[in-house]
mmCIF file of C-alpha atoms in Angstrom:
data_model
loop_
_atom_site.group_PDB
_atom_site.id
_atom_site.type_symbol
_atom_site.label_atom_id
_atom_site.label_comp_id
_atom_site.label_asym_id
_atom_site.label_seq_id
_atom_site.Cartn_x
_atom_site.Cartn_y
_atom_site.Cartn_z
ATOM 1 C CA UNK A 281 -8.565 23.319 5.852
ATOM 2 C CA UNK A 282 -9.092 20.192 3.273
ATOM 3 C CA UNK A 283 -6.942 18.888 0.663
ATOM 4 C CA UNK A 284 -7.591 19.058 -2.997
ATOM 5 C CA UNK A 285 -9.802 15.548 -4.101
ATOM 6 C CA UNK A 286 -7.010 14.043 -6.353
ATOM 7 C CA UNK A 287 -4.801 12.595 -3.790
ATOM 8 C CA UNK A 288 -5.547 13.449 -0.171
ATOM 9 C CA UNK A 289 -3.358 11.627 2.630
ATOM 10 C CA UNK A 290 -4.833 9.011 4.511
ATOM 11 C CA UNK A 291 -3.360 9.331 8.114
ATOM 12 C CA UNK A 292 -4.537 7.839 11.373
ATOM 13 C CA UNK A 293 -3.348 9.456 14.008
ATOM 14 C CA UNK A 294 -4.195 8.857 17.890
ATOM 15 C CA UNK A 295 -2.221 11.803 20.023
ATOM 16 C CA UNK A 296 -2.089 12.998 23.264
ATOM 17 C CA UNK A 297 -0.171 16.105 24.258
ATOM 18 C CA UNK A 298 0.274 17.545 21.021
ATOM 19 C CA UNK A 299 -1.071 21.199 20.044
ATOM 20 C CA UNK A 300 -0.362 22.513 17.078
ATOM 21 C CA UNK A 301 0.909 26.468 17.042
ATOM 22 C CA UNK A 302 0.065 27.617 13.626
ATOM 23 C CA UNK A 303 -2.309 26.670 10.572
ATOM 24 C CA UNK A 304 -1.470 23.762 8.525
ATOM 25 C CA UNK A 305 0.324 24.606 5.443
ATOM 26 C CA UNK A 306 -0.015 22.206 2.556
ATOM 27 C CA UNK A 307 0.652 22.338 -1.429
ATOM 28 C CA UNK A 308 -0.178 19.426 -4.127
ATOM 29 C CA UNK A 309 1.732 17.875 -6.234
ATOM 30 C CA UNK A 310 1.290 14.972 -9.029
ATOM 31 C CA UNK A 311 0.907 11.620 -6.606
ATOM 32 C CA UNK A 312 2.030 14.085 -3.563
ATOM 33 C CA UNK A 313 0.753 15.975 -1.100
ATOM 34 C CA UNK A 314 3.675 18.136 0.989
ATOM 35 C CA UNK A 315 2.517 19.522 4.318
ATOM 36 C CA UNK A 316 4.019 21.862 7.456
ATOM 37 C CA UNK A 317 3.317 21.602 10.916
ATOM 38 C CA UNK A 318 4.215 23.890 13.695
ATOM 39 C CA UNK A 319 3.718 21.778 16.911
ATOM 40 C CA UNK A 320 4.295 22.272 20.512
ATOM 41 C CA UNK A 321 4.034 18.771 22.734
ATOM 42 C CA UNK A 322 4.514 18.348 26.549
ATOM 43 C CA UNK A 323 6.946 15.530 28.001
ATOM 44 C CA UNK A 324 5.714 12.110 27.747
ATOM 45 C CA UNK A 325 3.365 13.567 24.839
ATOM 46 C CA UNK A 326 3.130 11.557 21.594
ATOM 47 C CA UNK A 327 0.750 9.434 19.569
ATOM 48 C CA UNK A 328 0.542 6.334 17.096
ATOM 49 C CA UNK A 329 0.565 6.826 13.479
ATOM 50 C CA UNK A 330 -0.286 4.909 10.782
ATOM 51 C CA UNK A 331 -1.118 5.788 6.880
ATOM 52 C CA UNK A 332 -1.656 3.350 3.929
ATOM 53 C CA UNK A 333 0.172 5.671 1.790
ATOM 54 C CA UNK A 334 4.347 6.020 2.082
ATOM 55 C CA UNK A 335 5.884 9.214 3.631
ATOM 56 C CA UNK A 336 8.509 11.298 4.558
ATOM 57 C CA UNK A 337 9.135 13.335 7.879
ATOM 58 C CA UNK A 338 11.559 16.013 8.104
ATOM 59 C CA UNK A 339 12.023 17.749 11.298
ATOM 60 C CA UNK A 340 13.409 21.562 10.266
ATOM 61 C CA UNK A 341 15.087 23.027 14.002
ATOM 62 C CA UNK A 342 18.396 22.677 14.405
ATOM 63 C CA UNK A 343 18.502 19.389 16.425
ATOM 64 C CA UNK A 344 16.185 16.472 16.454
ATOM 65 C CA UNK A 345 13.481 17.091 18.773
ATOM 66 C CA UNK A 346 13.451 15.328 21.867
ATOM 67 C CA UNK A 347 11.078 12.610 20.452
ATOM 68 C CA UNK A 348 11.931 8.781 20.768
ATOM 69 C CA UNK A 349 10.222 7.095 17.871
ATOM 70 C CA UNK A 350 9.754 3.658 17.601
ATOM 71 C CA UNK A 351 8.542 1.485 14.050
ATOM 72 C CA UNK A 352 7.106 -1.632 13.329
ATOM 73 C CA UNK A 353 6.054 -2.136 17.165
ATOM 74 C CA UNK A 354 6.100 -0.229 20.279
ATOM 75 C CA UNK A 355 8.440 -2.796 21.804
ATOM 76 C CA UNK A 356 11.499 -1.763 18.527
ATOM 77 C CA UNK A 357 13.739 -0.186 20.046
ATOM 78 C CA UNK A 358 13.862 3.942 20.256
ATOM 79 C CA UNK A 359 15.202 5.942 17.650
ATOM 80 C CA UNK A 360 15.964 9.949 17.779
ATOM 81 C CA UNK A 361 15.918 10.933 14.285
ATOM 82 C CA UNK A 362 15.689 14.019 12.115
ATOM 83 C CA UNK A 363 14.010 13.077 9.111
ATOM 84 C CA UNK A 364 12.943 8.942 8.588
ATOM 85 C CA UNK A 365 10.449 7.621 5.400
ATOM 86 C CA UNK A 366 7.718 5.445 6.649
ATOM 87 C CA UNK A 367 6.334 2.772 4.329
ATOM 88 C CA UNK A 368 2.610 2.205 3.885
ATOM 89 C CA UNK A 369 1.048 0.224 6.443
ATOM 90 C CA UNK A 370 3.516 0.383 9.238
ATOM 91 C CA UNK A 371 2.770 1.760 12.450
ATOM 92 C CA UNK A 372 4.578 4.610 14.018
ATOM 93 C CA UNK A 373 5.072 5.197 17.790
ATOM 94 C CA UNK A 374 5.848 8.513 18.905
ATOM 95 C CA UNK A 375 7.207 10.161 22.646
ATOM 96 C CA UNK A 376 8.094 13.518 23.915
ATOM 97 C CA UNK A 377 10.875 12.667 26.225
ATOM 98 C CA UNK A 378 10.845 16.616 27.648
ATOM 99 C CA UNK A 379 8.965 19.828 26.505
ATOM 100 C CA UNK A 380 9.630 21.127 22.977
ATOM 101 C CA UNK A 381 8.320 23.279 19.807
ATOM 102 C CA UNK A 382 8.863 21.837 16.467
ATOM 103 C CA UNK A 383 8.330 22.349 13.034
ATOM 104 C CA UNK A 384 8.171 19.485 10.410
ATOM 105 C CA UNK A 385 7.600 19.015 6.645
ATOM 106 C CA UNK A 386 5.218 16.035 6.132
ATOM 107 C CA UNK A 387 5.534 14.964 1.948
ATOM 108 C CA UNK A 388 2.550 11.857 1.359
ATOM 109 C CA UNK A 389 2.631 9.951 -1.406
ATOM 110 C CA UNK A 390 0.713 7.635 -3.406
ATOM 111 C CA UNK A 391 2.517 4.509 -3.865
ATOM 112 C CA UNK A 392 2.888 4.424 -7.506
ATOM 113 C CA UNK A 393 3.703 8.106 -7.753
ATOM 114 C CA UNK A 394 6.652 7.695 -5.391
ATOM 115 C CA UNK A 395 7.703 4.645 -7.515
ATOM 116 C CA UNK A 396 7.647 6.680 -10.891
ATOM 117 C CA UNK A 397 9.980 9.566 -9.146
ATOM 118 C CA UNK A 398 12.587 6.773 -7.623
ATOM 119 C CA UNK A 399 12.563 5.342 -11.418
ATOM 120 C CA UNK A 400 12.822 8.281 -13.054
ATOM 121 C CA UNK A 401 15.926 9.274 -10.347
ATOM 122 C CA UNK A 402 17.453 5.801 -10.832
ATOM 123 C CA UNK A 403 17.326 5.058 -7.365
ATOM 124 C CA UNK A 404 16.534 1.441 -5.844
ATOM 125 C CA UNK A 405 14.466 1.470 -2.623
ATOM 126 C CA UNK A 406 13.007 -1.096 -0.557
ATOM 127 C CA UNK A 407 9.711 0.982 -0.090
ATOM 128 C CA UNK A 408 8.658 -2.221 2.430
ATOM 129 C CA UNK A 409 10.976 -1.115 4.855
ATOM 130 C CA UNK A 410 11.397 2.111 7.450
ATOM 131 C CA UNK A 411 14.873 4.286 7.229
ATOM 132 C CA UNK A 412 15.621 6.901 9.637
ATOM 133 C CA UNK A 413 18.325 9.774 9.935
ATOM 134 C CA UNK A 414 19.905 10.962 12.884
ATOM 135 C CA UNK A 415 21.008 14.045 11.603
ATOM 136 C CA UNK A 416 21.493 15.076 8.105
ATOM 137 C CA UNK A 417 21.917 18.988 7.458
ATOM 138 C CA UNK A 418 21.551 18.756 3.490
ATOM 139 C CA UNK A 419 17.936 17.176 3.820
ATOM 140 C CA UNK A 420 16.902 19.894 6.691
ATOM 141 C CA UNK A 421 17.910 22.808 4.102
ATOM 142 C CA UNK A 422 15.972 21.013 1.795
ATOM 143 C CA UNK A 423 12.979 20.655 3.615
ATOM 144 C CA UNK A 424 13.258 24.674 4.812
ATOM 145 C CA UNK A 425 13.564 25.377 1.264
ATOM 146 C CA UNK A 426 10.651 23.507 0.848
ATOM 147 C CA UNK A 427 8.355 24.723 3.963
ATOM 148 C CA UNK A 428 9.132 28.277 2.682
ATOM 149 C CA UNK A 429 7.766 27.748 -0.753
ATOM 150 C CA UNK A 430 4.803 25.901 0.852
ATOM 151 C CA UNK A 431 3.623 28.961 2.635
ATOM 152 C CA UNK A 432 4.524 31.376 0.688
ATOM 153 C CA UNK A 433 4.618 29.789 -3.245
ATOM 154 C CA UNK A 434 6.076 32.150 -5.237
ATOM 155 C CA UNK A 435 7.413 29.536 -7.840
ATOM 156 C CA UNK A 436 4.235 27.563 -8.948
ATOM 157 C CA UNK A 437 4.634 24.249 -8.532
ATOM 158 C CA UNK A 438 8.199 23.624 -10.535
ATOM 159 C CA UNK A 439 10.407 25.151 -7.718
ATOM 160 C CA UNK A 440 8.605 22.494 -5.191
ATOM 161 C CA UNK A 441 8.662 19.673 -7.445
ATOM 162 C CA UNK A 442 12.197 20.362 -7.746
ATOM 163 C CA UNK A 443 12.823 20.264 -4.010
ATOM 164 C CA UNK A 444 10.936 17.037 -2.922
ATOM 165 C CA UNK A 445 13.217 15.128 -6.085
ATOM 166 C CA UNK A 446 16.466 16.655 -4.235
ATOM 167 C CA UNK A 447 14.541 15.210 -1.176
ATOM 168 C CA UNK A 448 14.509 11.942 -2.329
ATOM 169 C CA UNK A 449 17.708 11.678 -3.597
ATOM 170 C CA UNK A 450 19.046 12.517 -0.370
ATOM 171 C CA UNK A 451 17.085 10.756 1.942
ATOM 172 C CA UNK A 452 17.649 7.556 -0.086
ATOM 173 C CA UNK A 453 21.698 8.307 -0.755
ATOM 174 C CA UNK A 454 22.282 9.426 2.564
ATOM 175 C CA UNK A 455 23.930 7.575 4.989
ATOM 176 C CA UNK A 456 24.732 6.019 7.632
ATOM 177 C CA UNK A 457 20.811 5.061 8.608
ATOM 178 C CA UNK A 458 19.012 3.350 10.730
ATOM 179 C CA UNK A 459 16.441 0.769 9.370
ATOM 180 C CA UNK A 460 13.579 -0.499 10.713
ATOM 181 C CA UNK A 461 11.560 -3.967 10.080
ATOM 182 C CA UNK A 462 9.282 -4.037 7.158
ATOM 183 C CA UNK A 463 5.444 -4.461 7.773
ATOM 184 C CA UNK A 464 5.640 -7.999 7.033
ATOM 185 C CA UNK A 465 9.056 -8.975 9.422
ATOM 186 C CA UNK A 466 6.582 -6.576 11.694
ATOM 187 C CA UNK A 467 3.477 -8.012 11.686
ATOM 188 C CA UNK A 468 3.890 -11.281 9.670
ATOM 189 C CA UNK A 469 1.358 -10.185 7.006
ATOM 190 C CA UNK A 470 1.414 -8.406 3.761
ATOM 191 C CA UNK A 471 0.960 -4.835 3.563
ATOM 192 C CA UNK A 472 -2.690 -3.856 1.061
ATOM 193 C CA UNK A 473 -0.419 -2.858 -1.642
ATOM 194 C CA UNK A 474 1.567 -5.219 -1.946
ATOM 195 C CA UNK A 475 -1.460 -7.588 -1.893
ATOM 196 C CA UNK A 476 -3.249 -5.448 -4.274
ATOM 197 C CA UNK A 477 -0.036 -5.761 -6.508
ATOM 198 C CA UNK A 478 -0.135 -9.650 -6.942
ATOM 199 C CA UNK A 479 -3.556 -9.573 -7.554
ATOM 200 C CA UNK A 480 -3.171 -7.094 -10.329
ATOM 201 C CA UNK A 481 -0.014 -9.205 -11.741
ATOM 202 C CA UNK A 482 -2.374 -12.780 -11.329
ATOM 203 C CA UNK A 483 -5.445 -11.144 -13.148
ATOM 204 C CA UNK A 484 -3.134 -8.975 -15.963
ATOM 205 C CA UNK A 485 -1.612 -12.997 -16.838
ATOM 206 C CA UNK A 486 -4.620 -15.237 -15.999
ATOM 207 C CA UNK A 487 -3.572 -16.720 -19.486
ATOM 208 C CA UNK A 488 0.083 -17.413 -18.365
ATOM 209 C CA UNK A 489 1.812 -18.956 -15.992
ATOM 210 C CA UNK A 490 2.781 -16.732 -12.695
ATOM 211 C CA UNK A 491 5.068 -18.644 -10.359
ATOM 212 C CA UNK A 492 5.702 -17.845 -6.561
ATOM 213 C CA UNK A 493 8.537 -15.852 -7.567
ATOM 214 C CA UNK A 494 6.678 -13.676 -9.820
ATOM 215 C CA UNK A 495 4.140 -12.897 -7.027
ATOM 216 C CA UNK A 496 7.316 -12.383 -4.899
ATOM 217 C CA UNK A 497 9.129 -10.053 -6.991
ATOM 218 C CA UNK A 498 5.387 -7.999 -7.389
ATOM 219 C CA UNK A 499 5.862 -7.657 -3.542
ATOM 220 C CA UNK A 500 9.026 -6.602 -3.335
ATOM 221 C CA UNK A 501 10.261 -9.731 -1.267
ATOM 222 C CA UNK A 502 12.116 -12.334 -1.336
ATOM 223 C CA UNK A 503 10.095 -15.928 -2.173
ATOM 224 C CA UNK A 504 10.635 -17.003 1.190
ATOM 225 C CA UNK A 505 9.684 -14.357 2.929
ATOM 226 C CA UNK A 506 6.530 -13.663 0.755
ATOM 227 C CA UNK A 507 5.550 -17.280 1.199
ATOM 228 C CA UNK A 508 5.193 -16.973 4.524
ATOM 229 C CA UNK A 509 3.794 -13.435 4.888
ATOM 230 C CA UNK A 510 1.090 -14.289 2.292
ATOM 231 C CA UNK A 511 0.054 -17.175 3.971
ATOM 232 C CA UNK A 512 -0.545 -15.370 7.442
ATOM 233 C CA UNK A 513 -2.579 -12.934 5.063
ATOM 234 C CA UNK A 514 -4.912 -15.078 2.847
ATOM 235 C CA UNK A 515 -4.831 -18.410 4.990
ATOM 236 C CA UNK A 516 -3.336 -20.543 1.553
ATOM 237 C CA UNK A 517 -0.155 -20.668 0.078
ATOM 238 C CA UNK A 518 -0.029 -18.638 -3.004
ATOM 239 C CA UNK A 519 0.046 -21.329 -5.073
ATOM 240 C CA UNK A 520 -3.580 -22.811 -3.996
ATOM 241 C CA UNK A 521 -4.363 -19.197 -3.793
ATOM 242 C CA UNK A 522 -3.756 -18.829 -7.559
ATOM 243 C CA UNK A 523 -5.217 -22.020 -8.486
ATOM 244 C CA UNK A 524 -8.694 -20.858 -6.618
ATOM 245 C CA UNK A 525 -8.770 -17.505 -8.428
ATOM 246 C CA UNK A 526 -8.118 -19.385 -11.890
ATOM 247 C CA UNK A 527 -11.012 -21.879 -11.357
ATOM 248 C CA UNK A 528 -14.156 -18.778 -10.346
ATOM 249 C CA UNK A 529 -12.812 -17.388 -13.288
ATOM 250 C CA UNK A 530 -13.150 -20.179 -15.134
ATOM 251 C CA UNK A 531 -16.489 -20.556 -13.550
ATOM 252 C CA UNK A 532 -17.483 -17.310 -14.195
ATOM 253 C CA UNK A 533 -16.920 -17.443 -17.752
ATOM 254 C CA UNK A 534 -18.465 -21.234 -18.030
ATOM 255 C CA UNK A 535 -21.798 -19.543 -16.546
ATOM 256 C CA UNK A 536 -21.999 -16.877 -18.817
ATOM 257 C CA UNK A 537 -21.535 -19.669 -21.604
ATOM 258 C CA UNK A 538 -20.153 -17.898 -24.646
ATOM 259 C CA UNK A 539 -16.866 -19.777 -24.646
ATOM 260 C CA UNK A 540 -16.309 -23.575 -25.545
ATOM 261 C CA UNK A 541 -14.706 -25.009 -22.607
ATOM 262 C CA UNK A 542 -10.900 -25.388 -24.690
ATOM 263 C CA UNK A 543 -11.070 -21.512 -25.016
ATOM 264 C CA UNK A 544 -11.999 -20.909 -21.445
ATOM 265 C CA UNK A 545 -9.163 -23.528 -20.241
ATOM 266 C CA UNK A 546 -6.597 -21.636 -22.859
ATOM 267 C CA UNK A 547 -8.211 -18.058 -20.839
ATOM 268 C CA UNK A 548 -7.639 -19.102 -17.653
ATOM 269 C CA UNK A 549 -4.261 -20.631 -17.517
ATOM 270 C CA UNK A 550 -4.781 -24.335 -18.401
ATOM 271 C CA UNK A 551 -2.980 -26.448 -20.348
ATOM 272 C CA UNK A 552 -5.886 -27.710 -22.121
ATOM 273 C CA UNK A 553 -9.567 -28.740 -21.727
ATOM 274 C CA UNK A 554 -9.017 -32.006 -19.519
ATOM 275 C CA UNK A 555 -6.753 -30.202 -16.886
ATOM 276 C CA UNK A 556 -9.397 -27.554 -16.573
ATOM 277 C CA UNK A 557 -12.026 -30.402 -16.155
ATOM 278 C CA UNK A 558 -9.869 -32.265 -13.765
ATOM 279 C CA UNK A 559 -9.114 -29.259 -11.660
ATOM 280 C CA UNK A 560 -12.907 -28.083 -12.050
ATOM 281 C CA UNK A 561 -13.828 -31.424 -10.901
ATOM 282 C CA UNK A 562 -11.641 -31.275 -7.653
ATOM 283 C CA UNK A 563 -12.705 -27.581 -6.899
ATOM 284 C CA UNK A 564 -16.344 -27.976 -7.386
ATOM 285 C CA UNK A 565 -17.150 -31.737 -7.224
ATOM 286 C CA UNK A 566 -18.751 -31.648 -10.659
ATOM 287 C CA UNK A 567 -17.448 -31.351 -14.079
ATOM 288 C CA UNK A 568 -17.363 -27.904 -16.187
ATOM 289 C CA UNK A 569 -20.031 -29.244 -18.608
ATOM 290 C CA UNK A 570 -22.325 -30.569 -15.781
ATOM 291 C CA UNK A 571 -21.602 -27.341 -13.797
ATOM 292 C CA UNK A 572 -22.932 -25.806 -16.573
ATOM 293 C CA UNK A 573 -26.198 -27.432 -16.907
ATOM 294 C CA UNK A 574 -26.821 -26.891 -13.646
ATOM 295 C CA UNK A 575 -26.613 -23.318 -13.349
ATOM 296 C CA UNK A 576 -28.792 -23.389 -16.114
ATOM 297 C CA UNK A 577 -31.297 -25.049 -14.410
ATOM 298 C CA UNK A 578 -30.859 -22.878 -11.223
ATOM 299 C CA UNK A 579 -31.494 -19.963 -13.262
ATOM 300 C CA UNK A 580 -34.368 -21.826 -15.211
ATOM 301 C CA UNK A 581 -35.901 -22.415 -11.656
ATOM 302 C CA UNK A 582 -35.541 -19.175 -10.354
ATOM 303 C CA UNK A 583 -37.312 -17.462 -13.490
ATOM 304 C CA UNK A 584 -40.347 -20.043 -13.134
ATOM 305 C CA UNK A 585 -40.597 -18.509 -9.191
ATOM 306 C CA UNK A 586 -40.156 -15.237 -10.580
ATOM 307 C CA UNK A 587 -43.400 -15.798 -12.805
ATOM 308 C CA UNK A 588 -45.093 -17.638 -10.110
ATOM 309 C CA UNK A 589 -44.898 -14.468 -7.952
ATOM 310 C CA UNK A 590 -46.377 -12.445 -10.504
ATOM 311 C CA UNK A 591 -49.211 -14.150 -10.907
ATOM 312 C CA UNK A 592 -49.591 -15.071 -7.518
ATOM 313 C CA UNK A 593 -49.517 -10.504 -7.272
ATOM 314 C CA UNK A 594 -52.017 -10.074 -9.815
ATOM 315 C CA UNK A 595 -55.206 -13.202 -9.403
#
């Protein structure tokens, strides 16, 4: 059975062990897509999991199941738990420590979608970082509530809706919990949203100044720690980083050669026309105004061959 085309969940799963008892169950909602599974997995059973979209588990028996789960890297240490959200990006390792049935309720979410509900609930979440349950009644009644209407809707979609915001709110409330490492304390690196996130905040100001922190805050770390996580990622500190994107767009905008060169240095972040030339200069190892002249000529020159290799078609 597929999902709808407006959001579908993006899991990659490896398992071994793992056979699932009845049909998968899934409904849609806005950013969301809310899933059950019926599953039956043999001791030492299990799998890695990893999604670039954020989601919640909730595990709907009575008692955990006897599954040791382990986040950020298979050497974390092993958590029982019976519900846990799992940001984007981070890896999941699962084990089946002795025979067992159970039944979960699976709720994917596209990242901004899950940022507009925690707004709109008031709640502040580090969405970076894992946080598991070891028992919480409230949010398995919940998430029954919310298989049932899954399989058998008899509410349209407000009754649901309702139900995965009393999920968050508990999940996030609830305590105590056990956290895991974020995807950058994990791996060192930045996860694709949150790099896709500065890049949106860099190309939304390319007229203004954006400072480390700004990039940070985009992230959702601290400057410190983004510093170091973006270098791992990009290979440059953010600040060359940012420097590098201002100059090809500078660049790109000197080639197409509407702009004087004080508008595309006001465009692109500069303080004026020199700094843009001096930067240009140290980037390129020409000026803008030479730069210019010679993609002109490039483009002259490749015309000319062009026309040469028409006629050369046609005599």
């Amino acid at each position: 059975m597929g999902y709808p085309a407006e959001f579908r969940p993006r899991m990659q799963a490896r398992t071994r062990a793992l056979r699932t008892l009845e049909p998968l169950a899934f409904q849609t909602l806005e950013g969301a897509v809310a899933d059950v599974w019926a599953v039956h997995g043999e001791a030492g059973g299990g799998g890695h999991y990893i999604a670039p979209d954020p989601r919640i588990v909730i595990f709907l028996d009575d008692q955990p199941p006897p599954m040791v789960l382990r986040a950020g890297s298979p050497e974390a240490a092993p958590i029982v738990a019976q519900a846990f959200f799992m940001p984007a990006d981070l890896p999941m390792w699962a084990r089946m420590q002795s025979p067992a049935r159970m039944t979960h309720l699976d709720i994917h979410f596209e990242h901004a979608a899950l940022e507009r509900r925690l707004a709109a609930g008031r709640l502040r979440v580090d969405l970076a970082r894992p946080r598991l349950l070891a028992s919480n009644t409230s949010l398995v009644a919940l998430g029954r509530m919310a298989a049932a209407e899954i399989r058998s809707p008899r509410a349209g979609r407000m009754l649901l809706d309702g139900l995965l915001t009393a999920v968050l709110a508990e999940l996030f409330a609830a305590g105590p919990v056990v956290t895991g490492p974020s995807r950058h304390e994990a791996t060192g690196r930045l996860a694709p949203w949150q790099m896709a996130a500065v890049r949106r905040l860099v190309e939304e100001n390319m007229a203004r100044p954006v400072s480390v922190a700004d990039m940070a805050r985009a992230a959702r770390l601290s400057e410190s720690w983004f510093a170091h996580a973006f270098r791992a990622e990009v290979g440059q500190p953010p600040h060359r980083w940012l420097a590098g994107l201002r100059l090809e767009r500078a660049a790109q905008m000197i080639r197409e050669g509407a702009r004087p060169l004080a508008e595309v240095a006001q465009m692109t972040g500069f303080a004026d026309q020199s700094h843009l030339s001096r930067r240009f200069r140290a980037h390129f190892g020409m000026t803008p105004t030479d730069w210019r002249r010679a993609q002109g000529r490039r483009s002259e020159q490749a015309e000319a061959g062009s026309f040469k290799t028409g006629r050369e078609i046609w005599s």
